[in-house]
PDB file of C-alpha atoms in Angstrom:
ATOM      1  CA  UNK Z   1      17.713  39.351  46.883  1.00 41.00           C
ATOM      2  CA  UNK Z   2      19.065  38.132  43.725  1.00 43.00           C
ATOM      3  CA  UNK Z   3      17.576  39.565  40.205  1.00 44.00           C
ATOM      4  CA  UNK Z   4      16.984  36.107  39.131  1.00 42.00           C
ATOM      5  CA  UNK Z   5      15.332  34.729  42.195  1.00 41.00           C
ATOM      6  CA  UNK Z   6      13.142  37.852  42.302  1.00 41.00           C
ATOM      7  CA  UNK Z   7      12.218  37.464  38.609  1.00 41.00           C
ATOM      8  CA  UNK Z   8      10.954  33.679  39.457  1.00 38.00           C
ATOM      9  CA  UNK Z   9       9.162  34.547  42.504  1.00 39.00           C
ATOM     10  CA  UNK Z  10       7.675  37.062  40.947  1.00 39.00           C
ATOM     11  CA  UNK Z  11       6.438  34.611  38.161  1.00 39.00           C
ATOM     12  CA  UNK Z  12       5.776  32.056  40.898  1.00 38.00           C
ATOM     13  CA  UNK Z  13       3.455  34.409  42.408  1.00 36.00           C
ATOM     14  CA  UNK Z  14       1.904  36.205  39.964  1.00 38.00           C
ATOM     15  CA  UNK Z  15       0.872  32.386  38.311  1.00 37.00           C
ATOM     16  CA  UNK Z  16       0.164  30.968  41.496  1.00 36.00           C
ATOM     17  CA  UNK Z  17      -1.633  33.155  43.479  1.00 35.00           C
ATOM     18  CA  UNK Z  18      -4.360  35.866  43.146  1.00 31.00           C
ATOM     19  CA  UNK Z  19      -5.682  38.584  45.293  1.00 31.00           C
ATOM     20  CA  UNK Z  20      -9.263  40.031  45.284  1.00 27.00           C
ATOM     21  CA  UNK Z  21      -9.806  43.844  46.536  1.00 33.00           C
ATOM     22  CA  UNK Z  22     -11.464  44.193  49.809  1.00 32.00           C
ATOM     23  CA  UNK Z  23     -15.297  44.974  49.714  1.00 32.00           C
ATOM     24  CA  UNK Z  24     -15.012  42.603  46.021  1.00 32.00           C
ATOM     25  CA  UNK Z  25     -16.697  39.221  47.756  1.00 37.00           C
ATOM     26  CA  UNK Z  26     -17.110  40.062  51.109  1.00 37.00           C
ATOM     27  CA  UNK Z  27     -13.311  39.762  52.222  1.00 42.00           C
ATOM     28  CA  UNK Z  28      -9.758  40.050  51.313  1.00 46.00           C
ATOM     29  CA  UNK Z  29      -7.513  37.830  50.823  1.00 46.00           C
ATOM     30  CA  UNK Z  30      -3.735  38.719  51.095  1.00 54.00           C
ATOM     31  CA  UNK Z  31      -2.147  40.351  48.407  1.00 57.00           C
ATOM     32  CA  UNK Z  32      -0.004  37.888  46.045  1.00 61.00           C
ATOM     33  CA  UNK Z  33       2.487  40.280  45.361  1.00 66.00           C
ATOM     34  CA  UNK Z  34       4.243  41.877  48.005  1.00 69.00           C
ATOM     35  CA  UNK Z  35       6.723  45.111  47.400  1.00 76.00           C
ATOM     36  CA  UNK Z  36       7.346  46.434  43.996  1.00 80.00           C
ATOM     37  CA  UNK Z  37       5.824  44.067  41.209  1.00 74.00           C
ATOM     38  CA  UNK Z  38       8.571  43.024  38.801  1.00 72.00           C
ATOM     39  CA  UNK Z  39       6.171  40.685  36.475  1.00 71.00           C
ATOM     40  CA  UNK Z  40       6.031  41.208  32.498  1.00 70.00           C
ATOM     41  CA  UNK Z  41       6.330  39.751  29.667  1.00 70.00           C
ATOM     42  CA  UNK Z  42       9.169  37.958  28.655  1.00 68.00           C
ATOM     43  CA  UNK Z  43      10.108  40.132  25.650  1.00 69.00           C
ATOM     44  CA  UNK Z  44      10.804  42.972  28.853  1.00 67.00           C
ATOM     45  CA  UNK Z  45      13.322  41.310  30.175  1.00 66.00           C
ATOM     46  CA  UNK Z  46      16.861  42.638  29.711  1.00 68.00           C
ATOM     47  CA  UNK Z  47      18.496  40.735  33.045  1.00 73.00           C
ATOM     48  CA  UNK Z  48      20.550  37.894  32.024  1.00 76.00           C
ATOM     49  CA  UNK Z  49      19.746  35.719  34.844  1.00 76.00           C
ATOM     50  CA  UNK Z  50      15.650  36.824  34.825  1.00 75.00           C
ATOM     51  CA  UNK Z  51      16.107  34.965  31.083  1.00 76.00           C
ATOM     52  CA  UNK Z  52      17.622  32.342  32.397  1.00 80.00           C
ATOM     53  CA  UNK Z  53      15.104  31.869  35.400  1.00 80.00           C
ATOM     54  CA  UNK Z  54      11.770  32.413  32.362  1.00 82.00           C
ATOM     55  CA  UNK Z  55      13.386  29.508  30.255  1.00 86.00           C
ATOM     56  CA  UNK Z  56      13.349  27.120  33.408  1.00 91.00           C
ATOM     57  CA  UNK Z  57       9.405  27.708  34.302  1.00 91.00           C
ATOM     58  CA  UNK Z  58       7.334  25.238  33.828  1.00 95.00           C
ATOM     59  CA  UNK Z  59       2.902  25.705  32.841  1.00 93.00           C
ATOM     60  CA  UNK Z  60       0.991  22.812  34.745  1.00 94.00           C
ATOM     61  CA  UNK Z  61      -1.560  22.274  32.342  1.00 94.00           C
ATOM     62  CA  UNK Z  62      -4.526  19.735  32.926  1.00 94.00           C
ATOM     63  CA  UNK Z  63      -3.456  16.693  30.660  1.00 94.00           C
ATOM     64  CA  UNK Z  64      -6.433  16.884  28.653  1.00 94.00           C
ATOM     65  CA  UNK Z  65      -5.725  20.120  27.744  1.00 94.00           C
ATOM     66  CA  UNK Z  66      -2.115  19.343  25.709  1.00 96.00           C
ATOM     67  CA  UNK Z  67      -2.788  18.089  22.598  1.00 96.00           C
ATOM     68  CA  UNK Z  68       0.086  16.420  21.117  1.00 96.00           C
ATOM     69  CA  UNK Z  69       0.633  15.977  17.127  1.00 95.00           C
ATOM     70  CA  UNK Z  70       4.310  14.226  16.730  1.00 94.00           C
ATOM     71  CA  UNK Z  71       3.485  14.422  12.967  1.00 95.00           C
ATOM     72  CA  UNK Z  72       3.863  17.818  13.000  1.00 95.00           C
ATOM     73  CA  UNK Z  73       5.946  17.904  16.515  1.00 95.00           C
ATOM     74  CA  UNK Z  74       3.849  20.119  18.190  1.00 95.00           C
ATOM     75  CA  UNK Z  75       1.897  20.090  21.085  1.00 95.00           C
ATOM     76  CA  UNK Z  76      -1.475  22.486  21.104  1.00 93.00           C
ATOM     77  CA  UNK Z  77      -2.598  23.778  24.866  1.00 93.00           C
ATOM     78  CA  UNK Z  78      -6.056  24.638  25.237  1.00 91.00           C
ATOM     79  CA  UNK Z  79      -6.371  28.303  26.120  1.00 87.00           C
ATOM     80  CA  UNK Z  80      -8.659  31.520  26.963  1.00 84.00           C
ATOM     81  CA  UNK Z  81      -8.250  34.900  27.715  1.00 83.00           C
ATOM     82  CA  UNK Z  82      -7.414  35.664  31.042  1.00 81.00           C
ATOM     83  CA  UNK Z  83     -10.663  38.293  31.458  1.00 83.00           C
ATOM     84  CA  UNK Z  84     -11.930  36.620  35.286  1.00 82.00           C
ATOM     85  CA  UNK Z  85     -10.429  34.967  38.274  1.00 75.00           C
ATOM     86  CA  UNK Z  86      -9.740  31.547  38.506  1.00 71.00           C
ATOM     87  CA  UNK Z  87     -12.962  31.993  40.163  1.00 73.00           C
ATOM     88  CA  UNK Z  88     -15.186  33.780  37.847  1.00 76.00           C
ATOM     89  CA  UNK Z  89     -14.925  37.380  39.125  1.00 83.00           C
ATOM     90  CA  UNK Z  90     -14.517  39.442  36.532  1.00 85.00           C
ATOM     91  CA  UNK Z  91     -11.086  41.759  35.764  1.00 82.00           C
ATOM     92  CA  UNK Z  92     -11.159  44.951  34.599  1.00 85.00           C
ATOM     93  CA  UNK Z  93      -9.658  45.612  30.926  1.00 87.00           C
ATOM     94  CA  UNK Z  94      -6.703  47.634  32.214  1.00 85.00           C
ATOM     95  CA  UNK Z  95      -6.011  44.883  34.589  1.00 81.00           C
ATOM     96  CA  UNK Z  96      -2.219  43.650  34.180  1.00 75.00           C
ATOM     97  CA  UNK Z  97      -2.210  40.109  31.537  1.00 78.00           C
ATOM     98  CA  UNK Z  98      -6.109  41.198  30.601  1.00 79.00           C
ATOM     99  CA  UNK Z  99      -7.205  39.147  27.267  1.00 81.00           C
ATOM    100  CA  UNK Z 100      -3.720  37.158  27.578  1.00 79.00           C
ATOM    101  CA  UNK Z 101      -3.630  33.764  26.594  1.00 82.00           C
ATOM    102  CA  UNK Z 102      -4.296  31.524  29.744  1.00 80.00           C
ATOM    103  CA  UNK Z 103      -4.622  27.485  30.827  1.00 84.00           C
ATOM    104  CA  UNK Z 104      -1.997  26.630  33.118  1.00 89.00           C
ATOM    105  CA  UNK Z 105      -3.884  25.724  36.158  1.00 89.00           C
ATOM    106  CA  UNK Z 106      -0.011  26.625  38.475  1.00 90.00           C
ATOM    107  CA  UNK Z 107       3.557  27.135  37.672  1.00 91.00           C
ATOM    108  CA  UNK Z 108       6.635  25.395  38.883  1.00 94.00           C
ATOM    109  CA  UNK Z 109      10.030  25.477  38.290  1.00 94.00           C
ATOM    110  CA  UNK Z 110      13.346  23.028  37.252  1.00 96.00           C
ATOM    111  CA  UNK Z 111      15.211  21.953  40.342  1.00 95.00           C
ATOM    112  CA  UNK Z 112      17.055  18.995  38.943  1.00 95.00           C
ATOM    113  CA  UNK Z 113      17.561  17.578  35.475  1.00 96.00           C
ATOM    114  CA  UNK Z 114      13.467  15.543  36.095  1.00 97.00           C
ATOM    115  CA  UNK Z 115      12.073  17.286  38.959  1.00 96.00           C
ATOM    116  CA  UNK Z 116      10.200  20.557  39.729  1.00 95.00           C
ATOM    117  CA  UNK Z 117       9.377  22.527  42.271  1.00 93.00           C
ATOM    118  CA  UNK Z 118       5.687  24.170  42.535  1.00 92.00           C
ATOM    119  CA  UNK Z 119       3.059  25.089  45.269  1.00 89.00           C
ATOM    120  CA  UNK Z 120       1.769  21.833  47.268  1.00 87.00           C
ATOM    121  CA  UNK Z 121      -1.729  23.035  46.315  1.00 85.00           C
ATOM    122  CA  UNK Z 122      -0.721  22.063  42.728  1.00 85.00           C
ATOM    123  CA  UNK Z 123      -1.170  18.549  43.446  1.00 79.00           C
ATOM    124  CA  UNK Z 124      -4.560  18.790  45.429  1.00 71.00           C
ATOM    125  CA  UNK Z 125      -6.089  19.663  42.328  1.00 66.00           C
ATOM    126  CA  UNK Z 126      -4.998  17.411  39.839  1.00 69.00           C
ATOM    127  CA  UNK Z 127      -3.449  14.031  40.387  1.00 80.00           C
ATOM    128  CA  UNK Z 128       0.181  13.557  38.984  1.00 85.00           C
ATOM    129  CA  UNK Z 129      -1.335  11.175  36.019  1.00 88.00           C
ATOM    130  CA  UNK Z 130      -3.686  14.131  34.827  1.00 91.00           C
ATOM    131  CA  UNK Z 131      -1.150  16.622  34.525  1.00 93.00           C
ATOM    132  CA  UNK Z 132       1.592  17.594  32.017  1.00 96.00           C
ATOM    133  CA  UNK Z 133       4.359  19.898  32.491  1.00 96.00           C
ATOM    134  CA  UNK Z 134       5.044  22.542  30.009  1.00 96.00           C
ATOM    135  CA  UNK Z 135       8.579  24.786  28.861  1.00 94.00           C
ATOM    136  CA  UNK Z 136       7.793  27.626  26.482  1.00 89.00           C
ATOM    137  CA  UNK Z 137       4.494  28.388  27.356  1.00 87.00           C
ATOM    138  CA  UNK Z 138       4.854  32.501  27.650  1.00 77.00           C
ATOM    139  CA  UNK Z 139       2.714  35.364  26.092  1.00 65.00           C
ATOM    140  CA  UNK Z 140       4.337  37.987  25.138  1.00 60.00           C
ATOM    141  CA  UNK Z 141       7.364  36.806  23.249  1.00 56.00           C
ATOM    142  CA  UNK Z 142       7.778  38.353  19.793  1.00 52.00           C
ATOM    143  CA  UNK Z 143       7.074  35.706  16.912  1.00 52.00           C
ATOM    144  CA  UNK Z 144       5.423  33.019  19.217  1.00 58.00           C
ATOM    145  CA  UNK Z 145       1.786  31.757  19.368  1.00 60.00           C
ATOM    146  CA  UNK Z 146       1.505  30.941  22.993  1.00 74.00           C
ATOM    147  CA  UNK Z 147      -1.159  28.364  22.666  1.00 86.00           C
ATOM    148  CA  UNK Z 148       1.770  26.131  20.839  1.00 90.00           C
ATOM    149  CA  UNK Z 149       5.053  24.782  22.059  1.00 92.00           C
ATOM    150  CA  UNK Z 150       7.344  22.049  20.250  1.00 94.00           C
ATOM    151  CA  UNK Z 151       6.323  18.540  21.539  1.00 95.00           C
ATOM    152  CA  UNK Z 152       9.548  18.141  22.804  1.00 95.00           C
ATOM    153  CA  UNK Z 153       8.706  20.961  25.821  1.00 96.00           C
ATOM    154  CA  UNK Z 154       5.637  18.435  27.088  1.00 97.00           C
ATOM    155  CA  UNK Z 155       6.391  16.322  29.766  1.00 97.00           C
ATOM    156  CA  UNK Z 156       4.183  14.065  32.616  1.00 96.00           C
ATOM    157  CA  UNK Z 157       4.526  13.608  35.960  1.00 94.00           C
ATOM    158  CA  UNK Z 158       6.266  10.880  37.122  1.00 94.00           C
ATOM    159  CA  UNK Z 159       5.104  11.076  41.025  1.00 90.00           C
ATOM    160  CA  UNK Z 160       4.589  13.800  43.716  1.00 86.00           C
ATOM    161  CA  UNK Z 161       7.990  13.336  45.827  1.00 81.00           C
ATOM    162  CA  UNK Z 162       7.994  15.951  48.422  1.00 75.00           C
ATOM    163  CA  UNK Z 163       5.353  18.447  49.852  1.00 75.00           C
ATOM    164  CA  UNK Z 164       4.155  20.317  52.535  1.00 70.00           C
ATOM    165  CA  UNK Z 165       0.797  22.097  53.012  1.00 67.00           C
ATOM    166  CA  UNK Z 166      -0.194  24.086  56.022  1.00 68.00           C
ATOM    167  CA  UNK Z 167       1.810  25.967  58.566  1.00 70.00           C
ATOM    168  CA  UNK Z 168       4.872  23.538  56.932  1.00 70.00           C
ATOM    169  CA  UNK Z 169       4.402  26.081  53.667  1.00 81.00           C
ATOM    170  CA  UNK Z 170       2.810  24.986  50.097  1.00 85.00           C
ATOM    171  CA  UNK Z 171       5.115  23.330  47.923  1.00 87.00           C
ATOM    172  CA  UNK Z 172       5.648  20.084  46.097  1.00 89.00           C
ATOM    173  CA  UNK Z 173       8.408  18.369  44.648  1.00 92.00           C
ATOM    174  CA  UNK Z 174       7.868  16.496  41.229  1.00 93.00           C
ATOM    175  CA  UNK Z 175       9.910  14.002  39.660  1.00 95.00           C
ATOM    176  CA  UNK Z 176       8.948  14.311  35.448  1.00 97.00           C
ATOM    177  CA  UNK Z 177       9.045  11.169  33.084  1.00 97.00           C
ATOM    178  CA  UNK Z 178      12.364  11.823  31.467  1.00 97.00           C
ATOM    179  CA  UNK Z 179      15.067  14.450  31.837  1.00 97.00           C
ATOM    180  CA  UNK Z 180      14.899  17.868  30.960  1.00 97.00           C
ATOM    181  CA  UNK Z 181      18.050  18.566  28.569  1.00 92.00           C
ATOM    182  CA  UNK Z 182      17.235  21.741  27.242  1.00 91.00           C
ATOM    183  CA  UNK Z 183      16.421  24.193  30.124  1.00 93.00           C
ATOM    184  CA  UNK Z 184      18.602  24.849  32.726  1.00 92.00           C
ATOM    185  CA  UNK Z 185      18.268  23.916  36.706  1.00 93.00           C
ATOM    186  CA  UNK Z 186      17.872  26.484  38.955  1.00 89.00           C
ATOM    187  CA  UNK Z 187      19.966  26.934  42.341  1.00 79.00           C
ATOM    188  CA  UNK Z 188      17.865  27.328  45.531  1.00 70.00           C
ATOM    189  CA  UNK Z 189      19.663  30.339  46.857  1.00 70.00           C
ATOM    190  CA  UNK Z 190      19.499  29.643  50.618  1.00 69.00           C
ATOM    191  CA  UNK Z 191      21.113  33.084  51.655  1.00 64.00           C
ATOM    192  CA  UNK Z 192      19.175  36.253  52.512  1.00 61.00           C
ATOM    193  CA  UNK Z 193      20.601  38.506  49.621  1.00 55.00           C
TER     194      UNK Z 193
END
């Protein structure tokens, strides 16, 4: 496997998914990373083509959530720490991300110069119209406050395309309301390296 494509599943998962330890709530669920995890921050990465794959991930944040001020051309994302589960359980402090900056509700990435790919789930929790798709939202990189991106990295959702759900797999294609012209697209590798 590639270095880039296992730098953006590994973002894909680790923003996507969670796992909770068995004997936590009664039952496990499957772990969301599998093998060695390769997530950090993106002031860790070294690898070219991991860069590459970070500057083409998109936050899905809840469109009430993105505040945009064109005056100052800015938008301002509602965030918390990341101290519980999407579903209230509670992390421990040394927990991986603990206290980071969090309000993306999934993750996607650019597949073409207006569409994204993401998990099919994405779009059973918030309808296109209440979304907005964010570049640049990272913790971790030197000299940025994470809870602010230039206005110019917010984009909507245009319509749901493409999905499957189910025994199909979990992913969705979205078209965006304009092109993207600052991040690049990236390739699908289709191989098994």
């Amino acid at each position: 496997m590639s270095a880039a494509r296992a730098g953006l599943c590994s973002v894909l998962l680790a923003a996507a998914s969670w796992a909770t330890p068995a004997g936590f709530s009664g039952r496990a669920l499957p772990a969301a990373v599998y093998g060695e995890d390769g997530r950090g921050d993106p002031d860790g990465v070294l690898d070219q083509g991991r860069l590459e794959a970070v500057e083409s991930t998109v936050a899905l944040f809840p469109a009430d959530s993105v505040h945009i001020d064109r005056q100052r051309g800015e938008a301002v994302l509602e965030t918390a720490p990341y101290v519980s589960t999407d579903r209230g359980k509670p992390l421990c402090p040394d927990e991986r991300f603990y206290g980071q900056p969090s309000g993306a509700f999934c993750t996607g990435f650019l597949v073409a110069p207006d569409a994204i790919l993401t998990a099919g789930h994405c779009l059973r929790q918030f309808e296109c119209s209440g979304m907005k798709v964010v570049f640049g939202f990272a913790a971790g990189k030197t000299g940025q406050q994470p809870g602010i991106v230039p206005d110019g990295e917010v984009y909507g959702c245009a319509e749901g395309l493409l999905g499957a759900r189910g025994r199909g797999g979990d992913w969705a294609l979205i078209r965006l309301d304009r092109a993207v012209r600052d991040h690049g697209v990236l390739r699908l590798n289709g191989s098994d390296d």
